[in-house]
Short mmCIF file of C-alpha atoms in Angstrom, two decimals:
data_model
loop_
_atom_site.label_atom_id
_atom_site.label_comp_id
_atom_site.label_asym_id
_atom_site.label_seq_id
_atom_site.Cartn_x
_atom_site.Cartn_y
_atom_site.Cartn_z
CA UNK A 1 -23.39 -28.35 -132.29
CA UNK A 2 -25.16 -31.30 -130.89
CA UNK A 3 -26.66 -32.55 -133.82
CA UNK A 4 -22.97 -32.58 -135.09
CA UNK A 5 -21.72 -34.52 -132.48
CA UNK A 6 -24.61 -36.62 -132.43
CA UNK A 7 -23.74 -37.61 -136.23
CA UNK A 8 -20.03 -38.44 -135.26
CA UNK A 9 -20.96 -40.38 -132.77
CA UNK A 10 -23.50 -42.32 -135.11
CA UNK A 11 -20.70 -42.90 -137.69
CA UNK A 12 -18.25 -44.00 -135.15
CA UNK A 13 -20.91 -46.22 -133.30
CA UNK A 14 -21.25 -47.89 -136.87
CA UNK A 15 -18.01 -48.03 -137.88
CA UNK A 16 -17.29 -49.86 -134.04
CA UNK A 17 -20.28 -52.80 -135.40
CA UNK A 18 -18.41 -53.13 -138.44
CA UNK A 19 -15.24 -54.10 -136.93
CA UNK A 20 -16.50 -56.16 -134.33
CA UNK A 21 -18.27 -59.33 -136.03
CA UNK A 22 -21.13 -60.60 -134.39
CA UNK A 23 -21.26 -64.29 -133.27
CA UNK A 24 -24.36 -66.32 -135.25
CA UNK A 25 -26.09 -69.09 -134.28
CA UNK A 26 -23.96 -72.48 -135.24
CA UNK A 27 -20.70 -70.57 -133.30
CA UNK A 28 -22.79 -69.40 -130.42
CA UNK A 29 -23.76 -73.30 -130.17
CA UNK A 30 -20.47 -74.27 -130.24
CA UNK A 31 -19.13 -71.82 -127.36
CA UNK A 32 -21.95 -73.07 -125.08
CA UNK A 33 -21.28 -76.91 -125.49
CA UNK A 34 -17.28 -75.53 -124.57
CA UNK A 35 -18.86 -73.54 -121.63
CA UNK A 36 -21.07 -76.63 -120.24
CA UNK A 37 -19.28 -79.79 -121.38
CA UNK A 38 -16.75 -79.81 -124.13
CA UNK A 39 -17.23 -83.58 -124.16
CA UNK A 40 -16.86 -86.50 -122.31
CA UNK A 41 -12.91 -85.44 -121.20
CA UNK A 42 -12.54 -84.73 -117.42
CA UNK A 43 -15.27 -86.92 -116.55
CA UNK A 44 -13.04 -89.75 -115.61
CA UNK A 45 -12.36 -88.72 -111.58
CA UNK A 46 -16.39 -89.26 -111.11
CA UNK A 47 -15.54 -92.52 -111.76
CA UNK A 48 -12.62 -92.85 -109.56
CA UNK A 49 -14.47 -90.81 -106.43
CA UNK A 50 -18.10 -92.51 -107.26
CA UNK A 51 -16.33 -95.96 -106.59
CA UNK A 52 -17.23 -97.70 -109.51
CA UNK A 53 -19.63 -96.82 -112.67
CA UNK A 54 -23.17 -96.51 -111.06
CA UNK A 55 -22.75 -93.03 -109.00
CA UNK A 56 -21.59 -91.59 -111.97
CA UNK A 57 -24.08 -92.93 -114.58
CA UNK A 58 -27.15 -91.94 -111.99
CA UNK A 59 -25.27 -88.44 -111.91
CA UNK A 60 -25.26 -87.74 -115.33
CA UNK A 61 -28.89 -89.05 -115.28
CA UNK A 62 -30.53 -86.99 -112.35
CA UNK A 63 -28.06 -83.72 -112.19
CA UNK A 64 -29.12 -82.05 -115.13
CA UNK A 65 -32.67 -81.89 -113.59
CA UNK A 66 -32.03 -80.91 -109.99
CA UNK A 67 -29.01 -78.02 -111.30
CA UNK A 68 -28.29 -78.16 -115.52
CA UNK A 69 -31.99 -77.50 -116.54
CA UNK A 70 -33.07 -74.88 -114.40
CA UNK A 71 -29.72 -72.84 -114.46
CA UNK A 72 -30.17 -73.38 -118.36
CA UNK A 73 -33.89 -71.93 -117.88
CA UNK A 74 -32.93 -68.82 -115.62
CA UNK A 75 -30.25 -68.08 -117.72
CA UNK A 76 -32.10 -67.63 -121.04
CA UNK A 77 -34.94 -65.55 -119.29
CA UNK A 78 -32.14 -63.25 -117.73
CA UNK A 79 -30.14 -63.02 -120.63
CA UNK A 80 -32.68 -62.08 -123.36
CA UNK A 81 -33.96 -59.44 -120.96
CA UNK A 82 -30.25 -57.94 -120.12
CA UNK A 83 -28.49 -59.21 -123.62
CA UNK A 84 -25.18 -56.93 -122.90
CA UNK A 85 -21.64 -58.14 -122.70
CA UNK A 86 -21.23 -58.46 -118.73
CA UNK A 87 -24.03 -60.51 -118.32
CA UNK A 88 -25.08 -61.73 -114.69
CA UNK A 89 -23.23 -58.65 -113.66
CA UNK A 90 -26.40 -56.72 -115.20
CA UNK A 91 -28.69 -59.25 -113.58
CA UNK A 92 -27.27 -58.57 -110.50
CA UNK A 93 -27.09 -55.31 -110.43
CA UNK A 94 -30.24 -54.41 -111.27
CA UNK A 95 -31.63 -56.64 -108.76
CA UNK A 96 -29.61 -55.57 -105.72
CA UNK A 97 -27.81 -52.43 -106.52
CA UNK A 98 -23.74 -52.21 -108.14
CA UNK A 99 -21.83 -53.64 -104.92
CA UNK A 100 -23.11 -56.83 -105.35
CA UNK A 101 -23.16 -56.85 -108.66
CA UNK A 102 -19.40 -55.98 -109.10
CA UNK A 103 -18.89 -58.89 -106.40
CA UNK A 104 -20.91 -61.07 -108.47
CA UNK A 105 -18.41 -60.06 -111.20
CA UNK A 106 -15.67 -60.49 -109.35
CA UNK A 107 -16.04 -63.80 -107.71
CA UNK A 108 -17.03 -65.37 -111.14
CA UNK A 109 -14.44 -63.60 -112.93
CA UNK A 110 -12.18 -65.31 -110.43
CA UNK A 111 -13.97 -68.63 -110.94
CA UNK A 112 -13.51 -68.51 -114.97
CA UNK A 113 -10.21 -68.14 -114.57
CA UNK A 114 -9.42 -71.01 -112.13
CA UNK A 115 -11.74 -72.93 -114.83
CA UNK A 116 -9.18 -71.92 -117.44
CA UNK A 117 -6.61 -73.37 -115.65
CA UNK A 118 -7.45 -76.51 -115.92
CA UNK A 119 -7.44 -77.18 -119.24
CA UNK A 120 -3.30 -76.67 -120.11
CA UNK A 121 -3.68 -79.03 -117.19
CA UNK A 122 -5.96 -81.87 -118.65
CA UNK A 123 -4.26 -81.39 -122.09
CA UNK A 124 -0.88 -82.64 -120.18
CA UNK A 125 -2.65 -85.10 -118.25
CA UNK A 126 -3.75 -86.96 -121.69
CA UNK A 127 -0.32 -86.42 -123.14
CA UNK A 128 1.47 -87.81 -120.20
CA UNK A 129 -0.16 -91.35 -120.60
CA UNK A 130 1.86 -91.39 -123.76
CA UNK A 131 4.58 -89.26 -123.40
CA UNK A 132 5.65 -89.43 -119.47
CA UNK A 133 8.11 -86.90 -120.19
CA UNK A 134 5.55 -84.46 -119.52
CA UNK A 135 5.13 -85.39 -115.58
CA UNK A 136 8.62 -83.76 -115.21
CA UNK A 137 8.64 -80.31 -113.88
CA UNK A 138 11.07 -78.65 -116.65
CA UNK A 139 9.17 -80.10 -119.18
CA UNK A 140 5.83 -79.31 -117.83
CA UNK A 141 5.71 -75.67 -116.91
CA UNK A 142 7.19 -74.61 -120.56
CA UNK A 143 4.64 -76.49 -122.21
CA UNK A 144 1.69 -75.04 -119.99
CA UNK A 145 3.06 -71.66 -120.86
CA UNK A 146 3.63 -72.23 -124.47
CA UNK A 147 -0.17 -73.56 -124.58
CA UNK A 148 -1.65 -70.59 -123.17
CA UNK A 149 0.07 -67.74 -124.60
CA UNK A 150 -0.93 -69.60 -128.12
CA UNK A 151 -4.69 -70.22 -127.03
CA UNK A 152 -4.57 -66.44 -125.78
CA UNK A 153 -3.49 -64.82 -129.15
CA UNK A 154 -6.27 -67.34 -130.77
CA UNK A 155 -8.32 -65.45 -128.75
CA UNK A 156 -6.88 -62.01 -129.16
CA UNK A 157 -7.28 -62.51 -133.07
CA UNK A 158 -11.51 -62.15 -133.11
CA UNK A 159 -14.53 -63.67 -130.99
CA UNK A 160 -15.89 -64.86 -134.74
CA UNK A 161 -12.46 -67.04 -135.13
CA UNK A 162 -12.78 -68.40 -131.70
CA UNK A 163 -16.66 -69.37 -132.28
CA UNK A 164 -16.28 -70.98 -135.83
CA UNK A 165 -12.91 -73.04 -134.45
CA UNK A 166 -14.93 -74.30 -131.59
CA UNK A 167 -17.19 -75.48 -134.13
CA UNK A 168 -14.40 -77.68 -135.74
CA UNK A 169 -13.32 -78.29 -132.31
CA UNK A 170 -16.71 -79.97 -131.18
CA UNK A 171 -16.90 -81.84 -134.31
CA UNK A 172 -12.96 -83.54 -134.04
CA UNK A 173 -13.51 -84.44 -130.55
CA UNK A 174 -16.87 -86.41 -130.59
CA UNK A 175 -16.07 -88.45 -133.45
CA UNK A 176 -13.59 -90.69 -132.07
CA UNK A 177 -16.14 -91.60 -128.95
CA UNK A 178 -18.54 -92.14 -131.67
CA UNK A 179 -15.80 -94.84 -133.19
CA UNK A 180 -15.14 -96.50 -129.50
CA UNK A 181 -18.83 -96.76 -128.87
CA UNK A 182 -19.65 -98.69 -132.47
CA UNK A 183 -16.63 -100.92 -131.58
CA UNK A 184 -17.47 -101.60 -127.88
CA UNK A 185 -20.88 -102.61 -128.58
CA UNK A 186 -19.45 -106.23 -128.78
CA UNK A 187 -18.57 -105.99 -125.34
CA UNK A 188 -21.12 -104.35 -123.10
CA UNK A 189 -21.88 -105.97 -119.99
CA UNK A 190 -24.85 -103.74 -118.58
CA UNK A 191 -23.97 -105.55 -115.05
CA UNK A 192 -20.87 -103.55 -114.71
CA UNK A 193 -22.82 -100.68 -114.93
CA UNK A 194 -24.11 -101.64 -111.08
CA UNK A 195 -20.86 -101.70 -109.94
CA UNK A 196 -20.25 -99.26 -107.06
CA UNK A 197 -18.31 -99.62 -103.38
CA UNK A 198 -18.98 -97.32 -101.10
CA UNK A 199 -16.09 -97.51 -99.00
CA UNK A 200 -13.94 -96.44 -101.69
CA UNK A 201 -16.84 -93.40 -102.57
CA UNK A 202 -15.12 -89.98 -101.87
CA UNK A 203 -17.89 -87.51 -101.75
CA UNK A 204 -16.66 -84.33 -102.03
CA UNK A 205 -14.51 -85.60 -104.67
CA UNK A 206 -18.01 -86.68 -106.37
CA UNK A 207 -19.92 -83.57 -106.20
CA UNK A 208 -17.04 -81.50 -107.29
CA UNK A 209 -16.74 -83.72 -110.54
CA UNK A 210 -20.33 -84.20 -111.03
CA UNK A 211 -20.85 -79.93 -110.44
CA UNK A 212 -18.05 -79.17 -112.43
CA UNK A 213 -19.34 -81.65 -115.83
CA UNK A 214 -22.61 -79.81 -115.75
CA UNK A 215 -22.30 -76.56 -114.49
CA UNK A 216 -21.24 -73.00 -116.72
CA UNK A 217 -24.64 -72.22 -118.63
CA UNK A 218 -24.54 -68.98 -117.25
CA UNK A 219 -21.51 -68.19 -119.03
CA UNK A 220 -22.92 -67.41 -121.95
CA UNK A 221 -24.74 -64.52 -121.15
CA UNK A 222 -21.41 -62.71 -120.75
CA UNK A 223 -21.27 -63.04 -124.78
CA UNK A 224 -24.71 -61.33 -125.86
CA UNK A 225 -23.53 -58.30 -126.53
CA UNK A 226 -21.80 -60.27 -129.23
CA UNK A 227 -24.39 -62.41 -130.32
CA UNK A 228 -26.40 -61.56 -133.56
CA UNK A 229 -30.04 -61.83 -132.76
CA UNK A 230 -30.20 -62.15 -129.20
CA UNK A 231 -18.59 -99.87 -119.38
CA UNK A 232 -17.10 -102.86 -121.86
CA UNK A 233 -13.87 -102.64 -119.39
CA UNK A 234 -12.58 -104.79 -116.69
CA UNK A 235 -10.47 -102.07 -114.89
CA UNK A 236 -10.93 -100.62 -111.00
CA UNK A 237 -12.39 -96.98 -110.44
CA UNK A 238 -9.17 -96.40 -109.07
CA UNK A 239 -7.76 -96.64 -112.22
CA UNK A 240 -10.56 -93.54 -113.86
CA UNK A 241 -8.16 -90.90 -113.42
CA UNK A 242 -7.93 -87.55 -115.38
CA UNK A 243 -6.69 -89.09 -118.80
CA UNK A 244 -8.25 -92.11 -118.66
CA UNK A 245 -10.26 -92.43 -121.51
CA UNK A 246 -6.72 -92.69 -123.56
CA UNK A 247 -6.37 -95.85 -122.08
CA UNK A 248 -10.01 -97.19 -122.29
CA UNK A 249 -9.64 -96.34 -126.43
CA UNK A 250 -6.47 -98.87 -126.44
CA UNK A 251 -7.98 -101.49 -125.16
CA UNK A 252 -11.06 -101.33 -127.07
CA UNK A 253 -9.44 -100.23 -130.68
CA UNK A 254 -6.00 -100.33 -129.61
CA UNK A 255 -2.91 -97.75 -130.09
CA UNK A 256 -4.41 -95.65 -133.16
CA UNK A 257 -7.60 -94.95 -131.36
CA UNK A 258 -5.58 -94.30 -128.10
CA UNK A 259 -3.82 -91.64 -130.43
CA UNK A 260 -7.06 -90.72 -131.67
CA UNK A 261 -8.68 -90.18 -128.30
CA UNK A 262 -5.44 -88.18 -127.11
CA UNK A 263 -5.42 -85.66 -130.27
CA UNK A 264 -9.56 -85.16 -129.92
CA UNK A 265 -8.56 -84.29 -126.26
CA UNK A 266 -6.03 -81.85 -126.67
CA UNK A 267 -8.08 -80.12 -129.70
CA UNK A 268 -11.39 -80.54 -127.20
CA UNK A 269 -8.98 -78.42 -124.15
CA UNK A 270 -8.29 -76.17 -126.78
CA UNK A 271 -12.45 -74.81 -127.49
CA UNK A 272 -12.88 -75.42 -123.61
CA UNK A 273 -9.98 -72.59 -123.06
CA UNK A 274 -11.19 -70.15 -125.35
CA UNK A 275 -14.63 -70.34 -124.73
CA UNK A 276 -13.95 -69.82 -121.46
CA UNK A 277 -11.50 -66.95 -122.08
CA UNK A 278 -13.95 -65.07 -123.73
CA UNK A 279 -16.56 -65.32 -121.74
CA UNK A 280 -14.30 -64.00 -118.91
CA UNK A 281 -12.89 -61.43 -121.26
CA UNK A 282 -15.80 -60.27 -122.49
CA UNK A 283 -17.46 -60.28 -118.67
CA UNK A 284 -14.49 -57.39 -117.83
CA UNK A 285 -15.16 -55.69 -120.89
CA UNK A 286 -19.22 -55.38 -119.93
CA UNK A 287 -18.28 -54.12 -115.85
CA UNK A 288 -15.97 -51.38 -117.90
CA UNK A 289 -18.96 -50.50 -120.34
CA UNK A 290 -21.06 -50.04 -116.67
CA UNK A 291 -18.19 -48.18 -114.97
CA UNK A 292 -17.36 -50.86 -112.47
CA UNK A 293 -13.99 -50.88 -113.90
CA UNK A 294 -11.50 -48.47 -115.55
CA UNK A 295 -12.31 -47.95 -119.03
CA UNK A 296 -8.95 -49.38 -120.33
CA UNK A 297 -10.90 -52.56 -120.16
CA UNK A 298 -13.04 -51.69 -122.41
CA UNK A 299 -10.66 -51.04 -125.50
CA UNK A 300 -10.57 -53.24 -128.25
CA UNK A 301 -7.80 -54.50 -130.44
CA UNK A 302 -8.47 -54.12 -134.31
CA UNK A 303 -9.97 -57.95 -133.94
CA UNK A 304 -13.06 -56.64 -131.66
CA UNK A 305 -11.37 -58.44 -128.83
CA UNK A 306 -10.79 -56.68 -125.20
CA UNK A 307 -7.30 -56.46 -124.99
CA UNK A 308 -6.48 -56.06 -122.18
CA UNK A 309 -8.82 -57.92 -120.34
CA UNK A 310 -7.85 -60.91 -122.24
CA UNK A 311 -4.20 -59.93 -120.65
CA UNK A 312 -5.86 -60.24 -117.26
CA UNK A 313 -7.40 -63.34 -117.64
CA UNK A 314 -4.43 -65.38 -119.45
CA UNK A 315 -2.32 -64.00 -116.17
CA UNK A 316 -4.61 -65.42 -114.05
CA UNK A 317 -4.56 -68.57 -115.41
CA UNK A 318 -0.53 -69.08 -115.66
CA UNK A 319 -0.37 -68.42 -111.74
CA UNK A 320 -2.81 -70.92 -111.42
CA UNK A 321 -2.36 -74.04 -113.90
CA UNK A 322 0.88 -75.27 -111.65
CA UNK A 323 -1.44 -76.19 -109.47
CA UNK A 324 -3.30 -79.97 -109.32
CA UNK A 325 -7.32 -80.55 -111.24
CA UNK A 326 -8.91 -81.27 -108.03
CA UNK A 327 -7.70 -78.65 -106.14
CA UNK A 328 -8.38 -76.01 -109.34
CA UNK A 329 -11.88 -78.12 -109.03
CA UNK A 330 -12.94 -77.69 -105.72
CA UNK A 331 -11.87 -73.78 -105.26
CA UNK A 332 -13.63 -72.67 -108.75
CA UNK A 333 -16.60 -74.83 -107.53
CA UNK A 334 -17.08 -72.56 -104.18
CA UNK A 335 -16.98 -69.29 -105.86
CA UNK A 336 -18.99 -70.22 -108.52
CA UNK A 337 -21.57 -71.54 -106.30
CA UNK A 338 -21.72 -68.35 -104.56
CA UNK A 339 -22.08 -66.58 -107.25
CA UNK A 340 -25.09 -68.79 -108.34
CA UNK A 341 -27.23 -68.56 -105.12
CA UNK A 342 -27.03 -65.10 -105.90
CA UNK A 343 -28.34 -65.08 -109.63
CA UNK A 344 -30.78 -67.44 -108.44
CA UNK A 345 -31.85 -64.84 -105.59
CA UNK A 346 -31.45 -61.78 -108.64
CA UNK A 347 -34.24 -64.21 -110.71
CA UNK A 348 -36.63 -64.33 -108.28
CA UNK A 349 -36.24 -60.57 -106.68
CA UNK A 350 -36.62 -59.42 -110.41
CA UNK A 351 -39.81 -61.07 -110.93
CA UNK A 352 -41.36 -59.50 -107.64
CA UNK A 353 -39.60 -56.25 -108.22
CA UNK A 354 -40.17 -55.49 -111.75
CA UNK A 355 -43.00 -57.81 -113.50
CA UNK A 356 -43.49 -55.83 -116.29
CA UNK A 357 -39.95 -56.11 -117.55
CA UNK A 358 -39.85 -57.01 -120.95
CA UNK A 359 -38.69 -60.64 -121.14
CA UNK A 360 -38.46 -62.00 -124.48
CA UNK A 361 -38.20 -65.20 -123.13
CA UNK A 362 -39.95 -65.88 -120.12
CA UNK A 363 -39.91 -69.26 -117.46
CA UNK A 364 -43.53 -70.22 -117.95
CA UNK A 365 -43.93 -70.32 -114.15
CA UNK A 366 -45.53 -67.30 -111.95
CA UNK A 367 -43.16 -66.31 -109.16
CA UNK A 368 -43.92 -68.69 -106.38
CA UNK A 369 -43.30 -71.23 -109.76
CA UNK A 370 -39.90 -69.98 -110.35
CA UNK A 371 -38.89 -69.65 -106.88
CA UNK A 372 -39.49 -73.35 -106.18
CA UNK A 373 -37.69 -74.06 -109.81
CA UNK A 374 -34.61 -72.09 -108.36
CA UNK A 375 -34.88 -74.35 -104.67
CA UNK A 376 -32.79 -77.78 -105.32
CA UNK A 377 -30.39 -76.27 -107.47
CA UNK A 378 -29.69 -73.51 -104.32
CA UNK A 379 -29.61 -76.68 -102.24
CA UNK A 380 -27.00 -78.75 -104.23
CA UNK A 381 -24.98 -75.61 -104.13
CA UNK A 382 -25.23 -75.30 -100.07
CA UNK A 383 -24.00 -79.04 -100.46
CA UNK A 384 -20.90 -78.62 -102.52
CA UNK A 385 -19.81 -75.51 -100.67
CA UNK A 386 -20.44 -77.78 -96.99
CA UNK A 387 -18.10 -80.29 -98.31
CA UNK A 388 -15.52 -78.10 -99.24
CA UNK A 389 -12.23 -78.17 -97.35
CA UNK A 390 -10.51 -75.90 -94.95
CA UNK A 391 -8.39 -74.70 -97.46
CA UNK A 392 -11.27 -74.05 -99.44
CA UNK A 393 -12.76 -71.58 -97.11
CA UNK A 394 -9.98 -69.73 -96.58
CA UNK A 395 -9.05 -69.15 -99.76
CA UNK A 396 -12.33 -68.48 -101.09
CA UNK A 397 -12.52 -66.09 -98.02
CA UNK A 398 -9.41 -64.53 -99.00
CA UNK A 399 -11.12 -63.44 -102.29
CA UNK A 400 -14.35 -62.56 -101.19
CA UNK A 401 -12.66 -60.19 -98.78
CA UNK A 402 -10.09 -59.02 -101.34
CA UNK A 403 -13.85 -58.46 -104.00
CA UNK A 404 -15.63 -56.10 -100.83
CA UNK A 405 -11.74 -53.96 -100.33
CA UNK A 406 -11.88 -53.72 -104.63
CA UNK A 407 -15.44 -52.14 -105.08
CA UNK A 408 -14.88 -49.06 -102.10
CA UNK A 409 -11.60 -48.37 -103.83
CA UNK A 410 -12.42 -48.55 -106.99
CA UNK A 411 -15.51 -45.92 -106.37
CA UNK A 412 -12.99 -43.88 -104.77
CA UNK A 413 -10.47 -44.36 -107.67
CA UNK A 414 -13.48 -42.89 -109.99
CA UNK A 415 -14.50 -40.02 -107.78
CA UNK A 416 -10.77 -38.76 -107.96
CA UNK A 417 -10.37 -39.65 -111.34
CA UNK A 418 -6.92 -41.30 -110.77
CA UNK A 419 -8.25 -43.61 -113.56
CA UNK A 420 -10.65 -43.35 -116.82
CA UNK A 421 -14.17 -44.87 -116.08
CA UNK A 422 -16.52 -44.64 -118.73
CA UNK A 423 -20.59 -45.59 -117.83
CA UNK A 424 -21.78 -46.08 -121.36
CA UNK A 425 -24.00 -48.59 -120.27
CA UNK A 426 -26.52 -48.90 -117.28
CA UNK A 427 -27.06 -51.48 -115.17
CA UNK A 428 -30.06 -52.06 -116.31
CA UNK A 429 -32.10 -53.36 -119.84
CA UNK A 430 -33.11 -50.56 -121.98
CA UNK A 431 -36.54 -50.96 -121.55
CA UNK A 432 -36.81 -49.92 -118.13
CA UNK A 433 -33.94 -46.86 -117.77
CA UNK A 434 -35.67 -44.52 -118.78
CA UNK A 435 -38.92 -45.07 -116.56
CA UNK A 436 -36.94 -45.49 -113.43
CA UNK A 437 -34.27 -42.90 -114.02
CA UNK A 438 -35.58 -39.99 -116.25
CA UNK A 439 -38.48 -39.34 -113.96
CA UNK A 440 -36.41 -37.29 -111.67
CA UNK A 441 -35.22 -35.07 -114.40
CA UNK A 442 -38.12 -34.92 -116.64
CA UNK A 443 -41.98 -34.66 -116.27
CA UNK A 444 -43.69 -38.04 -117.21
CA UNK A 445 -44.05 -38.31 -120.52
CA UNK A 446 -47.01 -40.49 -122.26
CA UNK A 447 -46.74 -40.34 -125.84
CA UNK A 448 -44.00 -42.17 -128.45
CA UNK A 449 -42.72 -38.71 -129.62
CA UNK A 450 -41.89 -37.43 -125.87
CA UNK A 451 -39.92 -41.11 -125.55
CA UNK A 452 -37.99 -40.84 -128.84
CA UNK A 453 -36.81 -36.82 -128.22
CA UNK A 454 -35.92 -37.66 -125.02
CA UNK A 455 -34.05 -40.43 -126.16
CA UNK A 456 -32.30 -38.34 -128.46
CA UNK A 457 -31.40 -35.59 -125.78
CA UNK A 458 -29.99 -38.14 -123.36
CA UNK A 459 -27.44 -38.92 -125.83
CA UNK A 460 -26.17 -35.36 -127.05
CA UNK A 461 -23.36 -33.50 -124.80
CA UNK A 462 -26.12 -30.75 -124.62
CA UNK A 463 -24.88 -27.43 -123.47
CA UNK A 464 -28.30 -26.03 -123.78
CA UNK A 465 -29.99 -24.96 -120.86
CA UNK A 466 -32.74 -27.84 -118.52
CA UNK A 467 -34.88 -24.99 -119.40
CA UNK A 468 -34.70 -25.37 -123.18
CA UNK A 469 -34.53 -29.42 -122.93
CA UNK A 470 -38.08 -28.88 -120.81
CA UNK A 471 -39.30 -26.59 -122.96
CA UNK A 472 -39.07 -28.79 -126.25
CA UNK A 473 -40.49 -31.47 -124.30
CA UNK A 474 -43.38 -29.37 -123.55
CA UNK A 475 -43.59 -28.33 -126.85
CA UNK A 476 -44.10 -32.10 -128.16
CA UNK A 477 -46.63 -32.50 -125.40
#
């Protein structure tokens, strides 16, 4: 009887990988540039709060160092050693227990889809420059709705679609910067560069921007379950507004490139959305798999996608886009950073906890190495979250509240089975379940064979006896 189910749940197990396409390397690629960057579009307000070129070029130059490089770096050790959909979650929880790690989920979950937000929002904010009908209200709020119930289905329709259109994506919206660059080189003035004024220099506005522009690597570690194979311008920097770089391609190549510039930005807010959806998609779909959430998240539509999860996170995002870029900015940018001092915190606990834990990809730094790589980013974080507003706090308190009422109820929710959970996956990387969680149901066990049948008699229904489980162990021994 349990071989039999065994077998059926092989065959459906197989038939599940053959519906669900796995994302390859070029794709994968693609999602992360969406995740990090997306290009050059939304970079304009550094401009505007940097007052003037300089702050912003000496951002780009030294941020990716202090934050870009070693979230890249923790990321890719953490995610090769937990590579299941859910991602930091996993880290998180393995590292500090399943409260924390379902607020980890929670508050980034939460970020993502603030993220989202902005992009129906920049996509406008392009158009307008052209079209000003799209500053009006009744004009505006259709549109932002049209976009992302469209960019939704896209992402409904298969995680392999969404990865080989932001591939096409990428490609559209680089080459017309590639154009304006060959045609500004006439006019480069490397002494405008040096142009800053500090009076005008809003710095919260400035770390918000700069965090924002090179932030997200993390993202893609709520994808691996899916993965296969784990100036020339004379204008003010009050002028650099969201949209900007519209205007900059007119006066350099004039109206075709302006048009140019627009249509690579709305195709460029397009692969920013639905990387971004799917990485907060697939994050629900993960906490489901670990029983954090009912297992209705969990279900997939005949494209491999999370259904309902993707419902979740589209929601999110139309009660959120009426609102302006920097406020969307500055609120996703305090959760997010919360979330980060703990995955930094999760890095270094796991590599004093659990050395031995296979990771196929390792920082090359022993701990007190890695905890001093993990140090300035955790500082820039403290910054940005210090120069948030009032509002800020609040609302961000709102949500961190609402995350530690969710967890408690959630637990209870499961324990009266008012709602399906399902636990198919543990909180922690395969390599290390079994040693920390069959010991207090089995005697240790030192040879392959004793691994393997125990594997195998984890995963029937058994309605034999402990007895006769023990005694076949025994037997092997």
């Amino acid at each position: 009887m349990g071989e039999e189910e065994g077998m059926v749940s092989d065959v459906k197990s197989s038939a599940s990988e053959k519906t669900n396409p796995k994302l390859t390397l070029l794709p994968l690629i693609a999602l992360i540039f969406y995740e990090v960057s997306g290009g050059p579009f939304g970079v304009e307000d550094s401009v505007r709060a940097g007052g003037g070129p300089l702050l912003s070029l000496l951002g780009f130059l030294v941020f990716p160092f202090i934050w870009s490089i070693p979230e890249a770096l923790v990321t890719a050790e953490l995610a090769t050693c937990f590579p299941e959909n859910g991602g930091y979650v996993l880290w998180i929880s393995s590292a500090f227990g399943p409260f924390w790690g379902f607020q980890e989920g929670f508050w980034k979950w939460f970020s993502g889809v603030m993220d989202n937000a902005l992009y129906p929002v920049l996509f406008l904010d392009y158009l307008k420059h052209s079209l000003p009908i799209f500053n009006r209200l009744l004009v505006r709020i259709p549109t932002l709705l049209g976009i992302t119930f469209s960019l939704t289905y896209l992402n409904y329709r298969g995680l392999h679609i969404v990865g080989f259109s932001a591939v096409s994506l990428a490609i559209f919206s680089l080459c017309p910067f590639v154009v304006m660059v060959i045609l500004s080189i006439p006019r480069i003035r490397p002494m405008r560069w040096l142009v800053v004024d500090f009076k005008k220099v809003d710095w919260r506005g400035y770390f918000n921007s700069m965090f924002w522009n090179l932030n997200y690597w993390d993202k893609a570690s709520t994808l691996a379950g899916e993965v296969e194979n784990p100036s020339a311008l004379r204008s003010g920097s009050g002028e650099w507004t969201d949209g900007y770089f519209a205007e900059v391609g007119m006066l350099i190549g004039g109206f075709w490139l302006k048009w140019w510039i627009q249509a690579a930005a709305a195709m460029s807010n397009m692969g920013l959305f639905e990387a971004e959806m799917s990485s907060d998609a697939f994050q629900l779909l993960g906490m489901s798999e670990m029983g954090m959430l009912p297992s209705i998240f969990a279900s997939r539509s005949k494209h491999g996608t999370p259904t309902i999860s993707i419902l979740c996170s589209a929601t999110g995002v139309i009660f959120l886009s009426w609102m302006s870029f920097q406020e969307i900015l500055e609120f996703l940018n305090f959760l997010y950073a919360i979330g980060m001092l703990l995955e930094f915190a999760a890095f270094v606990v796991l590599r004093i906890k659990k050395p031995d834990l296979d990771r196929p990809y390792k920082v090359p730094f022993q701990t007190f190495g890695a905890t001093m790589l993990c140090l300035p980013p955790a500082l820039l974080l403290v910054l940005v979250m210090s120069l948030a507003t009032m509002r800020t706090f609040f609302v961000s308190g709102a949500v961190i509240i609402l995350g530690f009422l969710l967890y408690p109820l959630l637990v209870h929710a499961k324990e009266r089975k008012w709602a399906l959970f399902d636990a198919s996956k543990p909180a922690m990387p395969p390599n290390i379940s079994l040693e920390d969680h069959s010991v207090a149901l089995q005697p240790r066990v030192t040879d392959e064979a004793s691994v393997s049948l125990l594997s195998e008699l984890s995963s029937l229904k058994t309605e034999q006896e402990p007895s006769q489980i023990m005694e076949g162990v025994l037997k092997v021994d």
